[in-house]
XYZ file of C-alpha atoms in Angstrom:
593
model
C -3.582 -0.348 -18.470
C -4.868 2.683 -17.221
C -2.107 3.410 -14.596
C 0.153 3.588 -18.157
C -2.494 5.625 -20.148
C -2.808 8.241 -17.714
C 1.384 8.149 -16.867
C 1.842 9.443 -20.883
C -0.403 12.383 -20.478
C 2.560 14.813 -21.165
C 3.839 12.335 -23.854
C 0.727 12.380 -25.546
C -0.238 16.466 -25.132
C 2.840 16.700 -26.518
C 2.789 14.668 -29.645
C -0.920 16.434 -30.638
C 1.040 19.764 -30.338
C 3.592 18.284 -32.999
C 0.852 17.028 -35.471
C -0.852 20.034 -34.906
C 2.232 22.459 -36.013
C 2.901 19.987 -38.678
C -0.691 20.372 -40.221
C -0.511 24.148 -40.069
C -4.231 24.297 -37.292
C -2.649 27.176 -35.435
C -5.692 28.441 -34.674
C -6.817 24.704 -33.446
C -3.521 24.353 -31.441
C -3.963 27.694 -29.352
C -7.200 26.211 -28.659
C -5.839 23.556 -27.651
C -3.420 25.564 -25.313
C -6.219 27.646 -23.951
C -8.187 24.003 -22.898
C -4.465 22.975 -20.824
C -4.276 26.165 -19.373
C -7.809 25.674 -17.750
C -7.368 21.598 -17.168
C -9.416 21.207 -14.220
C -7.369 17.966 -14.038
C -4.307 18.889 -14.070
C -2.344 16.807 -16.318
C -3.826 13.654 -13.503
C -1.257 14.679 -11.249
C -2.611 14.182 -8.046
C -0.388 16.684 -6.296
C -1.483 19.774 -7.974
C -5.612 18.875 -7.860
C -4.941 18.243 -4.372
C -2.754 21.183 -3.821
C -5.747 23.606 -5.474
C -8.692 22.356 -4.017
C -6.963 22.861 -0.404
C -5.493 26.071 -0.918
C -9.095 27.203 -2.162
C -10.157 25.914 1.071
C -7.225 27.841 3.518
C -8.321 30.741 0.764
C -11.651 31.134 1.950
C -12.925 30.807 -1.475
C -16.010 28.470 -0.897
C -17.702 28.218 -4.207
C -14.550 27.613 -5.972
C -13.549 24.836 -3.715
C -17.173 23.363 -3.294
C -17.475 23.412 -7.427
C -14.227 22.116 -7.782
C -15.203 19.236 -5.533
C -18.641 18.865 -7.003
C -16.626 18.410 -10.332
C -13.695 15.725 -8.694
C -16.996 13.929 -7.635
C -18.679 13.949 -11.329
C -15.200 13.242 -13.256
C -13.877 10.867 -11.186
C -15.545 9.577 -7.565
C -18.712 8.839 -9.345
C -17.249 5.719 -10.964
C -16.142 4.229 -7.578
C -17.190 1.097 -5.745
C -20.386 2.353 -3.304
C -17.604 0.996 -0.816
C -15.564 4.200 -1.512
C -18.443 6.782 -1.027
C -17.875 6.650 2.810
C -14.148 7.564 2.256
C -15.021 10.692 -0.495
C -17.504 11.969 2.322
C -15.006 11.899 4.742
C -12.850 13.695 2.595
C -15.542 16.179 2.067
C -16.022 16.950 5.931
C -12.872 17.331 6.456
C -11.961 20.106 3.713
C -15.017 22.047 5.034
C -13.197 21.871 8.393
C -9.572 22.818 6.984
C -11.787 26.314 5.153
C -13.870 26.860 8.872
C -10.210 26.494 10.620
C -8.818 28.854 7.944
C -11.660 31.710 8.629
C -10.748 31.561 12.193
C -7.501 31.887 11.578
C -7.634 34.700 9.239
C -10.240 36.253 11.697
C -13.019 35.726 9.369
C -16.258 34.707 11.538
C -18.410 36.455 8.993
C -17.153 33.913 6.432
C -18.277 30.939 8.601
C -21.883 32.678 9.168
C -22.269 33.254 5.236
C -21.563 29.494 4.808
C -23.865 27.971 7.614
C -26.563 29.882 6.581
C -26.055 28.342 3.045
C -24.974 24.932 4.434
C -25.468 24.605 7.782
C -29.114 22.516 8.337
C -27.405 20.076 5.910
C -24.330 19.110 7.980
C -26.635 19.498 10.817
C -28.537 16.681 9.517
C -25.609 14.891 9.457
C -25.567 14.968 13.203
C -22.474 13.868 15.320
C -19.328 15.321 15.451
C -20.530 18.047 13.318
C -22.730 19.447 15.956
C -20.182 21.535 17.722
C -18.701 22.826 14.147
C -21.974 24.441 13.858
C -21.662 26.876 16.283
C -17.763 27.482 16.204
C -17.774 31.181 15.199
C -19.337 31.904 18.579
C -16.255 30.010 20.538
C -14.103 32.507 21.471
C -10.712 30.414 21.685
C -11.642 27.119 19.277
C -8.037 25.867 19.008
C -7.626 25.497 22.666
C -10.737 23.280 23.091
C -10.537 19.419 23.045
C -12.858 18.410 20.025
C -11.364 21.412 17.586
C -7.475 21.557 19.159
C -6.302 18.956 16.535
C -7.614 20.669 13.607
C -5.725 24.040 13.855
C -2.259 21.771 13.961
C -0.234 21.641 10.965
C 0.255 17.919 11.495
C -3.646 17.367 10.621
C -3.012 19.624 7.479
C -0.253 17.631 6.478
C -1.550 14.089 7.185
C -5.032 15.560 5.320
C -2.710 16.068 2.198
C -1.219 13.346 2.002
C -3.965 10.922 2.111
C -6.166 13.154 -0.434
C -3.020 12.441 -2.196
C -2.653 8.915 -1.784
C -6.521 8.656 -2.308
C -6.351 10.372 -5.883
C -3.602 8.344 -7.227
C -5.464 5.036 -6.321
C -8.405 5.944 -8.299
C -7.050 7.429 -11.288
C -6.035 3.366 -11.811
C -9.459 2.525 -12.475
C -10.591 4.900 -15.256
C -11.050 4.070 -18.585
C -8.711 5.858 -21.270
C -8.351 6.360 -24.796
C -6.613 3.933 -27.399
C -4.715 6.956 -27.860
C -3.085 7.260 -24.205
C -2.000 3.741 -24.524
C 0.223 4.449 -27.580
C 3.463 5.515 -25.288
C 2.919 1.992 -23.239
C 3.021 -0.055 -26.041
C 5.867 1.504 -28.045
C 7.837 1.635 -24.493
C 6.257 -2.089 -24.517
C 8.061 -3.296 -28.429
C 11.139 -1.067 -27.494
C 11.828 -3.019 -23.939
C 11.272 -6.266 -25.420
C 14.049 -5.612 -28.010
C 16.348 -4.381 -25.717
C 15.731 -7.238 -23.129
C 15.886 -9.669 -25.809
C 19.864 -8.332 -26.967
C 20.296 -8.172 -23.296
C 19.339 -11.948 -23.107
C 21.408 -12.812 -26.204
C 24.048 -11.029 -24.892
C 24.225 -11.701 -20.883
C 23.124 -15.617 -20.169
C 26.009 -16.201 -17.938
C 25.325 -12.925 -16.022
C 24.085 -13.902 -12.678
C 21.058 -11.363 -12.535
C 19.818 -12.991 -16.245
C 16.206 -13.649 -16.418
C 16.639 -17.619 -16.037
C 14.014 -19.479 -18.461
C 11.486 -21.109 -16.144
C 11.425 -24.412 -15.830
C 8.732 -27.198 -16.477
C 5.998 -27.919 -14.341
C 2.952 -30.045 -13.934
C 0.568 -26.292 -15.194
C 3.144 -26.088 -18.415
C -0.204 -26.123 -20.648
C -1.920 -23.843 -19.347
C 1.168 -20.885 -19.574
C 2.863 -19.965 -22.632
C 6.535 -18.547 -22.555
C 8.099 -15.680 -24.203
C 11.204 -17.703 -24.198
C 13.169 -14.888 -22.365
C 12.005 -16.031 -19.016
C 8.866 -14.343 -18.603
C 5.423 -15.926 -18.316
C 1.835 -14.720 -19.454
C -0.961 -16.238 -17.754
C -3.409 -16.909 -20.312
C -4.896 -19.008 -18.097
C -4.517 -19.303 -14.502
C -3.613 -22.996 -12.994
C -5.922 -22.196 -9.945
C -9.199 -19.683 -10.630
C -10.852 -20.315 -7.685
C -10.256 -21.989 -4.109
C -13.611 -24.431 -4.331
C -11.676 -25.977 -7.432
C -8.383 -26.134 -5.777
C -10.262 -28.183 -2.764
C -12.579 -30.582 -5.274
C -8.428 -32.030 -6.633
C -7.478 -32.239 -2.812
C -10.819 -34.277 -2.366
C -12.025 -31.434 0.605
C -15.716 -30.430 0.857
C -16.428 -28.174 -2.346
C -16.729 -25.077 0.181
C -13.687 -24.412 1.017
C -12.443 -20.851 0.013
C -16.171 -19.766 0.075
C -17.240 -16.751 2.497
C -18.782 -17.705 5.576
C -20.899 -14.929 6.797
C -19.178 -12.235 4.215
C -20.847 -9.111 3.309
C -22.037 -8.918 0.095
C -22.372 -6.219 -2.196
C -24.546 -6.097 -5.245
C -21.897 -5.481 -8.079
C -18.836 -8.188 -8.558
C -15.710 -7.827 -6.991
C -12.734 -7.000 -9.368
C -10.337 -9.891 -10.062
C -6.456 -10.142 -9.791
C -5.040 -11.735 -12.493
C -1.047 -12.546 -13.428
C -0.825 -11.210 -16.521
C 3.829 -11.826 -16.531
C 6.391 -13.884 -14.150
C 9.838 -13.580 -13.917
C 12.061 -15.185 -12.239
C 15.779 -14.121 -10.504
C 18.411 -16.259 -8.913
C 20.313 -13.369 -7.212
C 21.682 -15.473 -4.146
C 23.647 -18.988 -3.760
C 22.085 -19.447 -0.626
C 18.510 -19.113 0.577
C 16.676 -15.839 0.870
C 15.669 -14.833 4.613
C 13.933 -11.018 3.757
C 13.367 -9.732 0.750
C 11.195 -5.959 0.151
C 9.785 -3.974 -2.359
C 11.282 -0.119 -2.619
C 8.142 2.316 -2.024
C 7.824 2.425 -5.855
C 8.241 -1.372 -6.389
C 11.428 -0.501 -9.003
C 13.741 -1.526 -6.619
C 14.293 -4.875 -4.307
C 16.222 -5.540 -1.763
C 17.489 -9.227 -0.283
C 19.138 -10.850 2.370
C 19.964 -14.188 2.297
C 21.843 -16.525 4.771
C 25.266 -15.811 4.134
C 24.358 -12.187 4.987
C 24.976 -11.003 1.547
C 22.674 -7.893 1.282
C 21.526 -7.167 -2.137
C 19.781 -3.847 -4.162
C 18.449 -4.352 -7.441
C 16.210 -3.849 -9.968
C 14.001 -6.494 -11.612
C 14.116 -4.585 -14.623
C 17.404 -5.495 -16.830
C 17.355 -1.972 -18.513
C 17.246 0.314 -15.303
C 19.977 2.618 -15.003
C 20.014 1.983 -10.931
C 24.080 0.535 -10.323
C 23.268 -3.359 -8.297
C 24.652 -3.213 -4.694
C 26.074 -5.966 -3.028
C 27.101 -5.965 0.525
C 28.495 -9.040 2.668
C 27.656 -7.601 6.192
C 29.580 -8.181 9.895
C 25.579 -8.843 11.659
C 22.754 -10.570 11.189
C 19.691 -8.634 9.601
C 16.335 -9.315 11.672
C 14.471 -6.960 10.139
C 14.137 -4.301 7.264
C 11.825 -1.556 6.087
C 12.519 1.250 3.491
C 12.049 4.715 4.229
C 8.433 6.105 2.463
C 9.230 9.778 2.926
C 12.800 9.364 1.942
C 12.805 6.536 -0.301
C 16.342 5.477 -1.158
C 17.002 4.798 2.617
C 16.536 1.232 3.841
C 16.714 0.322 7.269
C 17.833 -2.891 8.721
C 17.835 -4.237 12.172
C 20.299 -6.722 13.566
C 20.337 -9.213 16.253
C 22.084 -6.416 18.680
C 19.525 -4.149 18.542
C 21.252 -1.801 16.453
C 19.158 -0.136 12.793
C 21.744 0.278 10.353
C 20.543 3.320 7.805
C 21.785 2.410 4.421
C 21.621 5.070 2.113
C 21.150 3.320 -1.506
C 22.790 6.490 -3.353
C 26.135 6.131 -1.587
C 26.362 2.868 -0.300
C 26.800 3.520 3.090
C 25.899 2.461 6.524
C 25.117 4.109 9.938
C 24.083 2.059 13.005
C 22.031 3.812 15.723
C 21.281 1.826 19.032
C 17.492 1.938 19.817
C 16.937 -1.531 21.570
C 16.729 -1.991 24.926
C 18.666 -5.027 26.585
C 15.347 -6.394 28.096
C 13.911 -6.783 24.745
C 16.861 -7.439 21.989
C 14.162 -10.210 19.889
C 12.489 -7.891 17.246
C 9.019 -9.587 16.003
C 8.343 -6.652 13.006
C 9.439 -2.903 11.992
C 6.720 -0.726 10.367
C 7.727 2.885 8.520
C 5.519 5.562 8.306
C 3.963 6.501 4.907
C 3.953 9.986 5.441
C 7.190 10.286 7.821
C 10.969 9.295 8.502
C 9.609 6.962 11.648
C 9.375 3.511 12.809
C 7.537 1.272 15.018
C 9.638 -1.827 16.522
C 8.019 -4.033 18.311
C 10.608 -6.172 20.256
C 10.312 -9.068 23.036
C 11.889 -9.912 25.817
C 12.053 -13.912 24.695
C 12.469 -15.342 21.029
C 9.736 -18.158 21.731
C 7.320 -15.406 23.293
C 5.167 -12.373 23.160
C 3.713 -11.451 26.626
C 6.179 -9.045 27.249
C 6.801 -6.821 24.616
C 8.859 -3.349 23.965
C 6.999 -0.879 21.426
C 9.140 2.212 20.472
C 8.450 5.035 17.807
C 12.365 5.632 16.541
C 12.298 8.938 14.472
C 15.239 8.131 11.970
C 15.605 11.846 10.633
C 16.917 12.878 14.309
C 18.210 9.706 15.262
C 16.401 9.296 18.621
C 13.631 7.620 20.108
C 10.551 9.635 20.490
C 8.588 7.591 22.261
C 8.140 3.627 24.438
C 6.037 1.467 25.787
C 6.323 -1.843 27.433
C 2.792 -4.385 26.811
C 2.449 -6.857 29.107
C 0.111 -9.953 28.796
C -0.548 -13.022 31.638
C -1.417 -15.412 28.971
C 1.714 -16.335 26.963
C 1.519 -15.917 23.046
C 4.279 -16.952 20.504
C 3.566 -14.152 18.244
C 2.057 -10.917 17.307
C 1.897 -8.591 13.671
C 1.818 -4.719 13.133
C 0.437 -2.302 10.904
C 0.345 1.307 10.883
C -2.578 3.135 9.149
C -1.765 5.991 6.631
C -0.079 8.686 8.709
C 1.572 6.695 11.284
C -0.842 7.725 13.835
C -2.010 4.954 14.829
C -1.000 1.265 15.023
C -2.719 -1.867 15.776
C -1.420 -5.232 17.092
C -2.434 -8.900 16.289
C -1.587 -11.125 19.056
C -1.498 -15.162 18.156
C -4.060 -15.661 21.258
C -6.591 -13.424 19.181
C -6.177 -9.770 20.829
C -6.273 -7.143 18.876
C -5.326 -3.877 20.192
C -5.354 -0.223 18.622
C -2.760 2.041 20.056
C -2.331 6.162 19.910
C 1.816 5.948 18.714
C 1.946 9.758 19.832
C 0.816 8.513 23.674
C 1.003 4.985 22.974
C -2.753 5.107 24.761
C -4.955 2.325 24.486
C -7.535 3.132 21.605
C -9.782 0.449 21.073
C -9.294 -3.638 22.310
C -10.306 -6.681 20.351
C -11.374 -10.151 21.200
C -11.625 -12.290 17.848
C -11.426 -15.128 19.504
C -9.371 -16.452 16.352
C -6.018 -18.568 17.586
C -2.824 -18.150 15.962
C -3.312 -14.666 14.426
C -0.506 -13.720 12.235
C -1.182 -10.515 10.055
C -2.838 -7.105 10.412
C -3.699 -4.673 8.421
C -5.906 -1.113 8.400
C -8.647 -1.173 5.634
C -8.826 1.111 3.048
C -11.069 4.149 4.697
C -9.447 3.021 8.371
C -12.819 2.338 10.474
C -11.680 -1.022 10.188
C -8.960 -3.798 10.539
C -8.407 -7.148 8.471
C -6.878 -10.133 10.522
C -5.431 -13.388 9.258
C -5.002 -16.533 11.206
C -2.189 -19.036 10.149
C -4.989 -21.248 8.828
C -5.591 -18.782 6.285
C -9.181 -17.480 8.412
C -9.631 -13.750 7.304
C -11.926 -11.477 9.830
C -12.909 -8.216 9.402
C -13.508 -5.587 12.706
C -14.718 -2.366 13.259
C -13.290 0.131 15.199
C -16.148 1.886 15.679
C -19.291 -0.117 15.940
C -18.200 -1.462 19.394
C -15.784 -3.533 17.998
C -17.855 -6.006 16.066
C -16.697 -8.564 13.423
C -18.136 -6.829 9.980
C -16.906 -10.385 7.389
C -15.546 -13.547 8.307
C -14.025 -15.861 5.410
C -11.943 -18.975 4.526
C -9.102 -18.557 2.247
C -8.562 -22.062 0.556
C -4.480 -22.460 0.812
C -5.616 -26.501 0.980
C -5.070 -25.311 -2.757
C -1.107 -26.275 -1.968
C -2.702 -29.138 -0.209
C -1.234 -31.971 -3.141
C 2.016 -30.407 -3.352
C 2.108 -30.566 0.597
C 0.801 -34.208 0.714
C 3.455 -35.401 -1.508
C 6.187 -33.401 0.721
C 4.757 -35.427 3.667
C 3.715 -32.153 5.281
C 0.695 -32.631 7.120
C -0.641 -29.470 7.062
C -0.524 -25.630 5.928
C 0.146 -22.518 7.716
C 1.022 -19.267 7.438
C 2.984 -16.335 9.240
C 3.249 -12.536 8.986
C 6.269 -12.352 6.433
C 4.304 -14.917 4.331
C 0.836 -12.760 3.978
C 0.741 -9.145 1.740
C -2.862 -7.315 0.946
C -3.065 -4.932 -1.942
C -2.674 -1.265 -1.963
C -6.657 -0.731 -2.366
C -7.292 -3.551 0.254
C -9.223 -5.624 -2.538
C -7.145 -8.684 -2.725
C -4.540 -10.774 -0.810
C -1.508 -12.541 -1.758
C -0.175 -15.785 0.731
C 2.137 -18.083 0.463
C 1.235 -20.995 2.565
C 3.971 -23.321 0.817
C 5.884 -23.008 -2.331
C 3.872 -20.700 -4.349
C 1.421 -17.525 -3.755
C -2.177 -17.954 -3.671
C -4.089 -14.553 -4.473
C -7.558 -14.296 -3.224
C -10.356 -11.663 -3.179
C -10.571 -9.976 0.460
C -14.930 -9.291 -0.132
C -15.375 -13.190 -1.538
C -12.005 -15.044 -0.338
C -12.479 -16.704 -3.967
C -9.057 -17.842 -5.663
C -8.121 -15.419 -8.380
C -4.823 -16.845 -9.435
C -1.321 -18.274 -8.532
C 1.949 -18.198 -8.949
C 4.161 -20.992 -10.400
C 5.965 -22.763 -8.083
C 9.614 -22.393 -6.165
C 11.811 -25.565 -6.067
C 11.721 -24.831 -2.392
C 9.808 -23.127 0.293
C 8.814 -19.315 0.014
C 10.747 -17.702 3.160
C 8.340 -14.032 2.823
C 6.367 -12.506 0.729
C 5.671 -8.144 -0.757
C 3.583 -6.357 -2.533
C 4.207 -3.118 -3.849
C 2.125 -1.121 -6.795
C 0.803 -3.974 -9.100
C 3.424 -6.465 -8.430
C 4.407 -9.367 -5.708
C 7.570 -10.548 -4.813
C 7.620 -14.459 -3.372
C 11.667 -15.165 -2.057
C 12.424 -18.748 -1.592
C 14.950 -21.061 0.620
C 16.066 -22.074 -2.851
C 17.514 -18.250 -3.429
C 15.451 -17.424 -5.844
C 12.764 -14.269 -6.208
C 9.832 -14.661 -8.254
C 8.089 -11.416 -9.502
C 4.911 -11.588 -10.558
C 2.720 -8.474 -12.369
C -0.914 -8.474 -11.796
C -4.157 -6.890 -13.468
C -7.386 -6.377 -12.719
C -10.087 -8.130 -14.983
């Protein structure tokens, strides 16, 4: 893949240095040095382009940072999805506005006249918020006035960096590499496989072995690697209008009803390997994905907490804890990511640090409200959003609180109360924790401010029995899921209005379901997990996951099947994780084709 190609950089750079010292081109290899020196992109770390384009920027050096763009938009932006432009031209605006800050910071108005002579009629074409930018050199205190006071805070700067960052590392993904930068993959590929294949000679009655999968009804369609893995060659379900055509529904189901189209073809997510784990003897309650996706940890119903590692040769000690309470919730820590957080029945979060093994409680519920419904970290911060209510069976009245784990306190609360009574309600946070939005089951969707906890933006979708929520890629919009398996998309700008509307087909699970006696399908929050990029969704309406396209709600693939049902679902980097009553955790790795 590409995400491997462009991880061996420094592998590779450094192998060409060997040959080249070993074929005596000294004067080719100090070329060669000369070109890394200058590397424009930085080894692909996304860190250090984003760290030199900004502090061009704070530098006031505008044709460095406005060629240096011009060139991240030629080398890399230009291969995007048209769906990303709208996202690289926001990140445009807003690096202009980090170098005007940065002038009137230093003191240097001349600076910001010199530019909007060059520049100015063009973002004044733009129109909008840029109006008032256009004129800022003549405002004699900008920072203190309401449409520039957020830029000159180091909390913009900082939540600016980070998504630049996250932003770079998505896209590097999708480029295409040399043969030559997938050399380290595949020897790390033939290396792992001999190690996990002494490992399976050698540990079959260990209980985290990589159990051989068992028979079932798609066995020729998969082909084994007879050490428990699976490649799809072929996926048992490609689309959801074939999965309804063998439950005898109408041939549409799955198809888009009303969804924006583009003109190129969506990407597909393929299983290209499944594994699966029997870590617990009882069945599996929550189960998450680490921030990196190298680590999992599980919680079954005998309150055995585990941390592992899917991978049999990581170096990362297992932890097993049999704990005094009863885990509602857990989240890890994105900022500090071998802190996990769980949250029991008394309201207490328990901080367990993965490094030491240990465990602090810190009270943060309040008795009103001791049922929690979900917990939400920050990406870009130690915090948390718990969203509690005041009855198990109910919604109405709910308890939001920001906890800010670093200082142990609560920064900030809010009690939401509703006259029609709902049974449930999901959370998402977008990219710097700024903001959240909820997903009530009666169809209200509301965007809050977590620094005020102000009222943003309100949503009727007039869809029943929402269950999942989450922010779109570029954030101008949200993506709701009923427990139907109906997927809307809003805007939060364009007074509110539904942009796509779409049927998932989980009737795929329909036979299995039939033959169960279960009359119908539905889903919930823990069993529904989008994609990093937004492009795809993974559910889990029954026994199995079902991964559709988000832009055509066509059936891309699925998982093989649990002997039980799956209890939640999580997605982390290019891999889900399906935990099932039957305490087992299926992992499955994905591509894009």
């Amino acid at each position: 893949s590409a995400k491997a190609g462009i991880e061996s950089v420094q592998f590779i750079d450094d192998l060409i240095r060997e040959y080249l010292l070993f074929r005596g081109f000294k004067s080719t290899l100090m070329a060669f040095e000369d070109d890394l020196e200058k590397d424009q992109d930085k080894g692909f770390s996304a860190e250090k382009i984003v760290d030199e384009l900004l502090e061009m920027a704070k530098e006031l050096r505008v044709d460095d940072f406005l060629e240096y763009w011009k060139y991240l938009s030629f080398r890399f932006f230009s291969h995007l999805s048209t769906k990303y432009h709208r996202t690289t031209k926001m990140f445009e605006s807003r690096i202009i506005r980090l170098f005007l800050v940065s002038a009137i910071k230093a003191g240097e108005r001349t600076q910001i006249r010199k530019f909007m002579d060059t520049h100015g009629q063009v973002l004044g074409k733009q129109g909008g918020d840029w109006i008032p930018w256009l004129g800022i050199e003549y405002v004699e205190n900008p920072a203190g006035r309401p449409e520039f006071q957020n830029f000159f805070s180091d909390h913009w700067y900082t939540s600016l960096r980070t998504a630049l960052i996250d932003f770079m590392q998505t896209i590097f993904p999708a480029m295409a590499v040399p043969r030559i930068m997938l050399f380290d993959k595949e020897r790390r590929k033939i290396d792992a496989l001999q190690r996990r294949l002494k490992l399976f000679e050698e540990q079959m009655g260990d209980e985290t072995r990589i159990k051989a999968l068992e028979t079932t009804e798609y066995e020729p369609n998969l082909v084994e690697n007879h050490i428990g893995s699976v490649d799809a060659v072929k996926s048992p379900v490609i689309k959801a209008a074939d999965a309804a055509a063998v439950a005898g529904e109408p041939a549409d189901i799955g198809q888009d009803v009303g969804v924006i189209q583009t003109d190129e073809p969506s990407s597909m997510l393929k299983i290209s390997r499944e594994d699966i784990f029997l870590e617990h003897n009882s069945g599996i309650s929550l189960a998450k994905f680490s921030v990196a996706g190298d680590l999992i940890a599980s919680y079954d119903d005998e309150s055995i907490l585990k941390i592992w590692s899917p991978d049999p040769l990581s170096s990362m000690p297992k932890m097993k804890n049999e704990l005094d309470f009863a885990v509602s919730a857990m989240a890890w820590d994105r900022k500090h990511v071998h802190l996990l957080y769980l949250y029991d029945d008394d309201g207490y979060i328990h901080t367990l640090n993965t490094n030491t093994n240990l465990l602090n409680p810190h009270l943060v519920a309040e008795k009103r409200y001791p049922w929690i419904q979900t917990m939400r970290a920050s990406s870009v911060s130690s915090t948390l959003l718990t969203v509690c209510s005041s009855k198990p069976e109910s919604t109405s009245d709910l308890s939001l609180r920001i906890w800010d784990a670093g200082a142990n306190k609560v920064l900030a609360s809010k009690r939401l109360a509703t006259k029609v009574d709902t049974h449930g309600v999901g959370a998402a946070l977008n990219h710097n924790g700024n903001l959240a939005v909820l997903a009530y089951s009666t169809g209200f969707v509301k965007l809050l401010d977590t620094r005020s906890f102000e009222t943003v933006a309100r949503i009727d979708t007039k869809q029943q029995d929402l269950c999942a929520i989450e922010f779109s890629m570029s954030e101008d919009s949200v993506m709701a899921v009923t427990e139907e398996g109906r997927l809307t998309q809003w805007s939060l700008r364009k007074d509110s209005q539904m942009l796509a509307e779409s049927i998932l087909g989980i009737s795929a699970a329909a036979p299995a379901a039939a033959a169960a006696g279960i009359a119908e399908l539905r889903l919930d929050g823990d069993r529904v997990a989008f994609t990093p990029d937004r492009e795809s969704i993974v559910v889990a309406p029954r026994d199995q996951c079902l991964v559709f396209n988000v832009d055509s709600a066509a059936m891309t693939d699925a998982t093989r099947r649990h002997k039980d049902l799956v209890s939640c679902i999580d997605f982390a980097a290019d891999k889900s994780l399906s935990a099932s009553d039957d305490g087992t955790i299926r992992i499955a790795q994905y591509r894009k084709v």
